[in-house]
Coordinates of C-alpha atoms and ligand atoms in Angstrom, one line a residue:
X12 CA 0.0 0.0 0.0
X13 CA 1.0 3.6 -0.7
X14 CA -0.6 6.4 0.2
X15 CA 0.5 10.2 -0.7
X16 CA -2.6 12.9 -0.4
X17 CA -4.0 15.4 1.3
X18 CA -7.5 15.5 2.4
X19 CA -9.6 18.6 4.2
X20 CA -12.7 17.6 6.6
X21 CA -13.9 21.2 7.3
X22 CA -11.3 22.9 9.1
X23 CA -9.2 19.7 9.4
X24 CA -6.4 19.0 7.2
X25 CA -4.4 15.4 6.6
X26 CA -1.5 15.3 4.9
X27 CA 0.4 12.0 4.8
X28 CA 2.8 9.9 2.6
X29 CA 3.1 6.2 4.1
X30 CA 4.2 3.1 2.3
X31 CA 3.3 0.2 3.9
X32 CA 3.4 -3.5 2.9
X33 CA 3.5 -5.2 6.2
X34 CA 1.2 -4.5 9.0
X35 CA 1.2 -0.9 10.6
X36 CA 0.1 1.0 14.0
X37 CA -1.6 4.1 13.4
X38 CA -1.6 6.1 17.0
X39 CA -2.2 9.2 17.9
X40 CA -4.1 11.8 20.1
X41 CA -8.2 12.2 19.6
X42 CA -8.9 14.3 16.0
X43 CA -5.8 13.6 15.0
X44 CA -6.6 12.1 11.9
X45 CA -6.4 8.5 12.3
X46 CA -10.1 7.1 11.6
X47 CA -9.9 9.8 8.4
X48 CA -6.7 8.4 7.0
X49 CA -8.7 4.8 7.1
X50 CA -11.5 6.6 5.6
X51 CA -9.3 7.8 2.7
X52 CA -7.7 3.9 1.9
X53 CA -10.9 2.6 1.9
X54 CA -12.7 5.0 0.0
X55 CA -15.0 7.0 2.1
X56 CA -13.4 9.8 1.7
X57 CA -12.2 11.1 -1.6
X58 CA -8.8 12.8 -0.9
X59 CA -8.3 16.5 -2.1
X60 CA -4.9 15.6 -4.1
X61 CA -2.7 12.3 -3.9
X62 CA -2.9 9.1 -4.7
X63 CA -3.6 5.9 -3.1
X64 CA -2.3 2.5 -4.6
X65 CA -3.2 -0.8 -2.7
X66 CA -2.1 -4.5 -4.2
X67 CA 0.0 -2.3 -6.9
X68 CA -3.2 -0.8 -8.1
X69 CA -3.7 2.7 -8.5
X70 CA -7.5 3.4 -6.5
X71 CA -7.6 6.7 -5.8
X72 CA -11.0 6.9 -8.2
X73 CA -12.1 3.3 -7.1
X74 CA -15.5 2.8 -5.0
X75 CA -15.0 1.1 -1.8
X76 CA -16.4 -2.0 -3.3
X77 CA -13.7 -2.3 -5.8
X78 CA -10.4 -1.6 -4.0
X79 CA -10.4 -5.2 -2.6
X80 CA -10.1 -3.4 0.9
X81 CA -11.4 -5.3 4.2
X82 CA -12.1 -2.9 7.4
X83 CA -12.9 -4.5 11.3
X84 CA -14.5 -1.4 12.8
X85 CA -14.9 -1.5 16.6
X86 CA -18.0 -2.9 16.6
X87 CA -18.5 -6.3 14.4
X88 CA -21.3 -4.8 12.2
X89 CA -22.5 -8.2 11.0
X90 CA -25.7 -8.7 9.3
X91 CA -28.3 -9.5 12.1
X92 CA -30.4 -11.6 10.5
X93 CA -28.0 -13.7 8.9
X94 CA -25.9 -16.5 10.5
X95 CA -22.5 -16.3 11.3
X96 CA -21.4 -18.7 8.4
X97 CA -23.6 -17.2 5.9
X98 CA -22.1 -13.4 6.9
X99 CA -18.8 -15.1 6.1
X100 CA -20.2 -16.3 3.2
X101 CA -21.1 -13.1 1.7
X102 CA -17.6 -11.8 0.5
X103 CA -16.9 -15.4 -1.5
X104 CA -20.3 -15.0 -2.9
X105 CA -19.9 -11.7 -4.2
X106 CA -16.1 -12.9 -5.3
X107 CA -18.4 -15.2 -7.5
X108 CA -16.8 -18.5 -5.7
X109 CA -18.4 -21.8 -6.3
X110 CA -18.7 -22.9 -3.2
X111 CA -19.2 -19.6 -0.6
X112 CA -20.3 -21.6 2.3
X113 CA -17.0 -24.1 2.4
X114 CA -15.0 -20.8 2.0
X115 CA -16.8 -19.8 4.9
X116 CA -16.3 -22.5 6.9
X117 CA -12.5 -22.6 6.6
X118 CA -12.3 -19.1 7.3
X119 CA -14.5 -19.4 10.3
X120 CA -12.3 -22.7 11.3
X121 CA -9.3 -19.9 10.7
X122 CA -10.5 -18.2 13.5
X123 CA -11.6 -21.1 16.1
X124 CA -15.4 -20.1 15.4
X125 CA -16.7 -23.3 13.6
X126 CA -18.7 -24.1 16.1
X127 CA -20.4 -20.6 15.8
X128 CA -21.6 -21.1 11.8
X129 CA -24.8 -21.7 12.8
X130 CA -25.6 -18.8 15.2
X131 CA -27.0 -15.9 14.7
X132 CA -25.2 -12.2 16.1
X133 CA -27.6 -11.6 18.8
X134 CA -26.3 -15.5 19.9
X135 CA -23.0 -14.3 20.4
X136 CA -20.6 -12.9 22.6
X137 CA -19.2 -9.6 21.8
X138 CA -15.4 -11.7 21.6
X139 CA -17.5 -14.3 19.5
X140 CA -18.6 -11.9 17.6
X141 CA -15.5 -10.1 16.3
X142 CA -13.9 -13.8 15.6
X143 CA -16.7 -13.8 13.3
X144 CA -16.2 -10.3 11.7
X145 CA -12.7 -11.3 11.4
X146 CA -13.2 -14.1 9.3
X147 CA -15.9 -12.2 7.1
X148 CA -13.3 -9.4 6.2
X149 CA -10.3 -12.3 5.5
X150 CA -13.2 -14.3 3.9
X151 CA -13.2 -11.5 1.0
X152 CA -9.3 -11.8 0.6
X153 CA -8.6 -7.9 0.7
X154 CA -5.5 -6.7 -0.6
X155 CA -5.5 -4.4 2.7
X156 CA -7.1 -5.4 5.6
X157 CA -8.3 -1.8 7.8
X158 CA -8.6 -2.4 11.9
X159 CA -10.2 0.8 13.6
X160 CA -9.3 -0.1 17.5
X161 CA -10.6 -4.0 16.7
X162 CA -10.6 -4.9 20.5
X163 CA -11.8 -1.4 21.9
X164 CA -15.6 -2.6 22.4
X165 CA -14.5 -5.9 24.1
X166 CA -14.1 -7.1 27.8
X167 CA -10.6 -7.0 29.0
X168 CA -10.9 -10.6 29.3
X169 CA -12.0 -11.0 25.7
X170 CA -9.1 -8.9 24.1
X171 CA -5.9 -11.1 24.8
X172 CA -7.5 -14.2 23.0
X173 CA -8.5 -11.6 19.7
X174 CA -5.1 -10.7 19.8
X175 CA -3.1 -13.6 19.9
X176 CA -5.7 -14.5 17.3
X177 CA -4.9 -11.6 15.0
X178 CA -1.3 -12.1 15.8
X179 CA -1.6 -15.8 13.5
X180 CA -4.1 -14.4 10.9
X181 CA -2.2 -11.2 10.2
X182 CA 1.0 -12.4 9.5
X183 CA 2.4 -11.8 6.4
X184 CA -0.5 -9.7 5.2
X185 CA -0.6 -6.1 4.7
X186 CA -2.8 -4.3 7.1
X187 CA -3.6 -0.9 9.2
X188 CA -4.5 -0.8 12.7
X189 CA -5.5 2.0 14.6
X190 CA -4.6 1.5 18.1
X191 CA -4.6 3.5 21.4
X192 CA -2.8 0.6 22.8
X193 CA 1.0 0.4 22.2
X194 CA 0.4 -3.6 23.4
X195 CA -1.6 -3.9 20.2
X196 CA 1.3 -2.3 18.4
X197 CA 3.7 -4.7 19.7
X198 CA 2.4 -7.5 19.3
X199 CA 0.3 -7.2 15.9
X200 CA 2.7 -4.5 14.2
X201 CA 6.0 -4.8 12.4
X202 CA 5.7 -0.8 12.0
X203 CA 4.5 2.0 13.9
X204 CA 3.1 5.5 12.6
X205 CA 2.3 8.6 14.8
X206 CA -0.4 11.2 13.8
X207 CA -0.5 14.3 15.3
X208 CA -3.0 17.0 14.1
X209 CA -3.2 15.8 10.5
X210 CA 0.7 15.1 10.5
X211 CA 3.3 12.2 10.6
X212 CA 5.6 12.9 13.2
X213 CA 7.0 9.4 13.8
X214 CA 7.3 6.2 11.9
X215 CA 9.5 3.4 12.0
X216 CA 9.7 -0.3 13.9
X217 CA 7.4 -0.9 16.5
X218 CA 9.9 -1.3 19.3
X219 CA 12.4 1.2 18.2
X220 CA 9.4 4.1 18.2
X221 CA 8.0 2.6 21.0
X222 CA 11.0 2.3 23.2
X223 CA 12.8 5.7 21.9
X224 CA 9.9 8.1 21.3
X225 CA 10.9 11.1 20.0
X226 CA 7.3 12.8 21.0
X227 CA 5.7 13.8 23.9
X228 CA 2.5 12.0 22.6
X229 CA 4.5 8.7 22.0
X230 CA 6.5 9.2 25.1
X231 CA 2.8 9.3 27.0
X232 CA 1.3 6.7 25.6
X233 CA 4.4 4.3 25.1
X234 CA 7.9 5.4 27.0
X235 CA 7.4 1.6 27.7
X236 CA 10.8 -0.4 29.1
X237 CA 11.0 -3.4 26.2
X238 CA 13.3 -6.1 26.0
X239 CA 13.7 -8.5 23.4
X240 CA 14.2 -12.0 23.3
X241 CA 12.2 -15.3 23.5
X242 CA 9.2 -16.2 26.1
X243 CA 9.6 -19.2 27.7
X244 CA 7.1 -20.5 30.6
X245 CA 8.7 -18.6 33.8
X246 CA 9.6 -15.3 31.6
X247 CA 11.7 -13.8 29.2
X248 CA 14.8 -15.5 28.2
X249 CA 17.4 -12.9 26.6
X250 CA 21.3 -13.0 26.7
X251 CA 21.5 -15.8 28.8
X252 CA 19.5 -14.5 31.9
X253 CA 15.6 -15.0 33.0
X254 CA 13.3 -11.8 32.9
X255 CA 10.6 -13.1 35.3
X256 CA 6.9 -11.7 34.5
X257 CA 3.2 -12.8 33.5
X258 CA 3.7 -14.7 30.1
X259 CA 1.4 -14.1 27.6
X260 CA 3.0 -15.2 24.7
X261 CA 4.0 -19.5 23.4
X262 CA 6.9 -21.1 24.5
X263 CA 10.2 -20.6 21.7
X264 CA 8.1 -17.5 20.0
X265 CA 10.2 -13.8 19.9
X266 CA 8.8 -11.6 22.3
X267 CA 9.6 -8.7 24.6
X268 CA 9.5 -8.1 28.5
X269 CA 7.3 -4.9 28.5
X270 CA 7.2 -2.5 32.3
X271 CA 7.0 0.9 33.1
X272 CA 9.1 3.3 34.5
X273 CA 7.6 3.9 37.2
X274 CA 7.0 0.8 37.9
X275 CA 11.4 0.4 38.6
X276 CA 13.1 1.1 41.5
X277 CA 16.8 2.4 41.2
X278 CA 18.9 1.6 44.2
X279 CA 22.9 2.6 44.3
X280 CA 23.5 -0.9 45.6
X281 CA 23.4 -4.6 45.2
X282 CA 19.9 -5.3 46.1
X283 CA 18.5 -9.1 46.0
X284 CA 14.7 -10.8 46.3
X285 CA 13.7 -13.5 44.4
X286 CA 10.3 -11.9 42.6
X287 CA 12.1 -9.3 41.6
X288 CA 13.9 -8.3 38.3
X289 CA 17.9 -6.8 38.8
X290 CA 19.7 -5.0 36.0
X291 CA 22.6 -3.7 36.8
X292 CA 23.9 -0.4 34.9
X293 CA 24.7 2.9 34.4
X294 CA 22.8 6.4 33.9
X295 CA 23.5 7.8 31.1
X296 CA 20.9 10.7 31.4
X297 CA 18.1 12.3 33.6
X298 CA 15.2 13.8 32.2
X299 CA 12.2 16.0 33.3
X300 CA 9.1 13.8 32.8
X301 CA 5.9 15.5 33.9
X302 CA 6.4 15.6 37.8
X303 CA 9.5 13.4 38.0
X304 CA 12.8 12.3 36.6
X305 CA 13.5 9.6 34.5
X306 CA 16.3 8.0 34.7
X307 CA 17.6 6.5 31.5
X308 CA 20.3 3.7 30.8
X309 CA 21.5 2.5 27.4
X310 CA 18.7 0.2 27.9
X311 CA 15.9 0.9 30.4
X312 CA 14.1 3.9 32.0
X313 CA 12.7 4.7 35.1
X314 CA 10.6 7.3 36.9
X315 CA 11.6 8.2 40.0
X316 CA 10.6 11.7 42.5
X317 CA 13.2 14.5 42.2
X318 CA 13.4 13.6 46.0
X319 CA 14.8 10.6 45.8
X320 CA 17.0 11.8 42.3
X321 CA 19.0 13.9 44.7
X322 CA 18.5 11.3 47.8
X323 CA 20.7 8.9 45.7
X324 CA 22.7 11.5 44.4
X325 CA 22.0 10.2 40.7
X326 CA 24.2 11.6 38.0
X327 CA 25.6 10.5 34.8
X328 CA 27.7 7.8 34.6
X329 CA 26.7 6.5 38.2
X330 CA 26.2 2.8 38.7
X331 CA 23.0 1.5 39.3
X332 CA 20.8 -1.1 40.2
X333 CA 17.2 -1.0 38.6
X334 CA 14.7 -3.5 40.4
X335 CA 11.4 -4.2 38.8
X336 CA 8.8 -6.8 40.3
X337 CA 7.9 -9.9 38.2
X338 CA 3.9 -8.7 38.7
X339 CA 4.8 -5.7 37.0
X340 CA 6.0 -7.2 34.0
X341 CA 4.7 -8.8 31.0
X342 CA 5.9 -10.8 28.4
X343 CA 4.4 -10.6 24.7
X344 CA 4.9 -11.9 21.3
X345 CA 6.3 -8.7 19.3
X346 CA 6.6 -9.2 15.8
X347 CA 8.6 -5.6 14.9
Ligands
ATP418 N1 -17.3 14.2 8.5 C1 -16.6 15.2 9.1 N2 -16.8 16.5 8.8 C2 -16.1 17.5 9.3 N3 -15.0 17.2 10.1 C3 -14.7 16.0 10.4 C4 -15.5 14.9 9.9 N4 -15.0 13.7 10.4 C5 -13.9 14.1 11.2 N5 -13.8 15.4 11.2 C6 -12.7 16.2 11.9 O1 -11.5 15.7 11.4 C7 -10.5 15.7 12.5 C8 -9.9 14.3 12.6 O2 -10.9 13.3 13.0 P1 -10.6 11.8 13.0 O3 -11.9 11.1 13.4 O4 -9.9 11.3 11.8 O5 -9.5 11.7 14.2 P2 -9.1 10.4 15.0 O6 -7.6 10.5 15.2 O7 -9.6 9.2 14.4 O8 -9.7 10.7 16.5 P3 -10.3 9.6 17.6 O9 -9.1 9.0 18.2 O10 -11.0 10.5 18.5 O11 -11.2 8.7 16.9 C9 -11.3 16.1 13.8 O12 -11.0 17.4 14.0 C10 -12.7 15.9 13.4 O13 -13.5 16.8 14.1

């Protein structure tokens, strides 16, 4: 997909130029353009100048209909008085397949919903639901698969399941997700783009945006502490050590350890405790960060009072000991 235009909604203005043909996080503050950029790829919107090419196709002109685009809005939007196999059923149909209802069922099977073909919406649970949404938008084998904050209307129970879910289906696909959480981004995006008031301020690998953001909006909403390596039952295993957390990733897959800054303590000495997390290092800078400092090391951040900044006499160069709780950390599968 690529996608160069400029687009006015009254006294809004987008302007972008992305190039995508993996799958990319779209974040960014409220108005800032995100749900009008997925209007303009999949053909609400009719952008002002540019041009929008999807599958190598130029369809900046193109109807919806015909830009082989699938979008998963927040809410499943599927046809209430049909059942769940024949709303699957509907994009083979149009497609002209031969058989749409065994194209449906492998696609609902895709997403552990076979069981489901028979039911009707109101029969289902709002996670059931969007399984079923899911496989109607892969069922019409878009080119570029649109996700406007897919797990935003579901429990927090329901959302880990979708996503590990999305995780398998998206792979290898090209698709645009707009997310508010960078967890999403993680672990469904190889690439991460920032919006702020109609603007691209940031693009690039999920973890190197999300670990290094270079704007204060990033910085809010990610300024995450992410280490890379493989999950493993009891934690993160990375260069030959255990980072102990709440695993929610499979055994062997590449993952990160993901905590927050101010969830890690920074102690001047050797400190020890089994549930605990030790890295020993060095501060290489300290930072205003809303009411406190953070501390940053080549690899990790924290977030500590200015109080306790001076109490430990913290400065550049001093050696450190950053302690984080296994509770407080959590180990996902990160594809970028
Ligand atoms: N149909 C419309 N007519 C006029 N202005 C619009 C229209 N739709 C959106 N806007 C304006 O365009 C701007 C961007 O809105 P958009 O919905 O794309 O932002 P967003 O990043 O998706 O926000 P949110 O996170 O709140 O969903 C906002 O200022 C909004 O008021």
């Amino acid at each position: 997909m690529r996608a160069e235009f400029t687009v006015t909604r009254g006294a809004f203005r987008l302007d972008v130029r992305i190039a995508a043909d993996d799958v990319v996080a779209v974040m960014g503050p409220n108005g800032s353009g995100k749900s009008t950029l997925l209007d303009v790829l999949a053909g609400l919107v009719r952008p002002d100048a540019g041009r929008v090419e999807i599958g190598g196709r130029d369809v900046t002109a193109l109807p919806p209909h015909q830009r082989r685009v699938g979008l998963l809005a927040q809410d499943p939007l599927l046809f209430p008085h049909l059942t769940a196999l024949a709303n699957v059923a509907f994009g083979p149909r149009a497609r002209g397949l031969p058989d749409p209802h065994a194209a449906a069922r492998r696609w609902l099977a895709e997403v552990d919903a076979a069981h489901l073909a028979d039911r009707r919406p109101r029969a289902l649970s709002g996670g059931q639901a969007q399984r079923v949404a899911i496989a109607r938008a892969l069922a019409a084998e878009p080119d570029l698969l649109l996700l406007d904050e897919p797990f935003a209307a579901l429990d927090v129970d329901a959302a880990p399941a979708l996503r590990g879910l999305l995780r398998r289906v998206l792979r290898g696909r090209a698709a645009v997700i707009v997310t508010h959480d960078p967890l999403d981004a993680l672990a469904l995006a190889d690439r991460v783009i920032v919006i702020e008031d109609g603007r691209v301020v940031e693009q690039g690998a999920t973890r190197a945006v999300l670990s290094r953001p270079r704007t204060a909006f990033t910085a809010r909403v990610a300024g995450l502490n992410l280490i890379p390596g493989i999950a493993q039952p009891d934690g993160l295993h990375t260069d030959g050590r255990v980072i102990a957390g709440t695993v929610d990733a499979e055994p062997g897959e590449p993952a990160v350890a993901v905590f927050r800054p101010a969830d890690v303590a920074v102690y001047t000495e050797p400190v020890h405790g089994s549930p605990r997390n030790v890295f020993a290092t060095t501060v290489t800078a300290l930072e205003p960060h809303g009411d406190l400092i953070r501390v940053r090391t080549p690899e990790l951040a924290a977030d500590l009072t200015a109080a306790a900044v001076a109490d430990l006499a913290l400065e550049p160069g001093a050696a450190v000991y950053l302690s984080v709780k296994a509770t407080e950390v959590t180990v996902h599968a990160a594809t970028g």
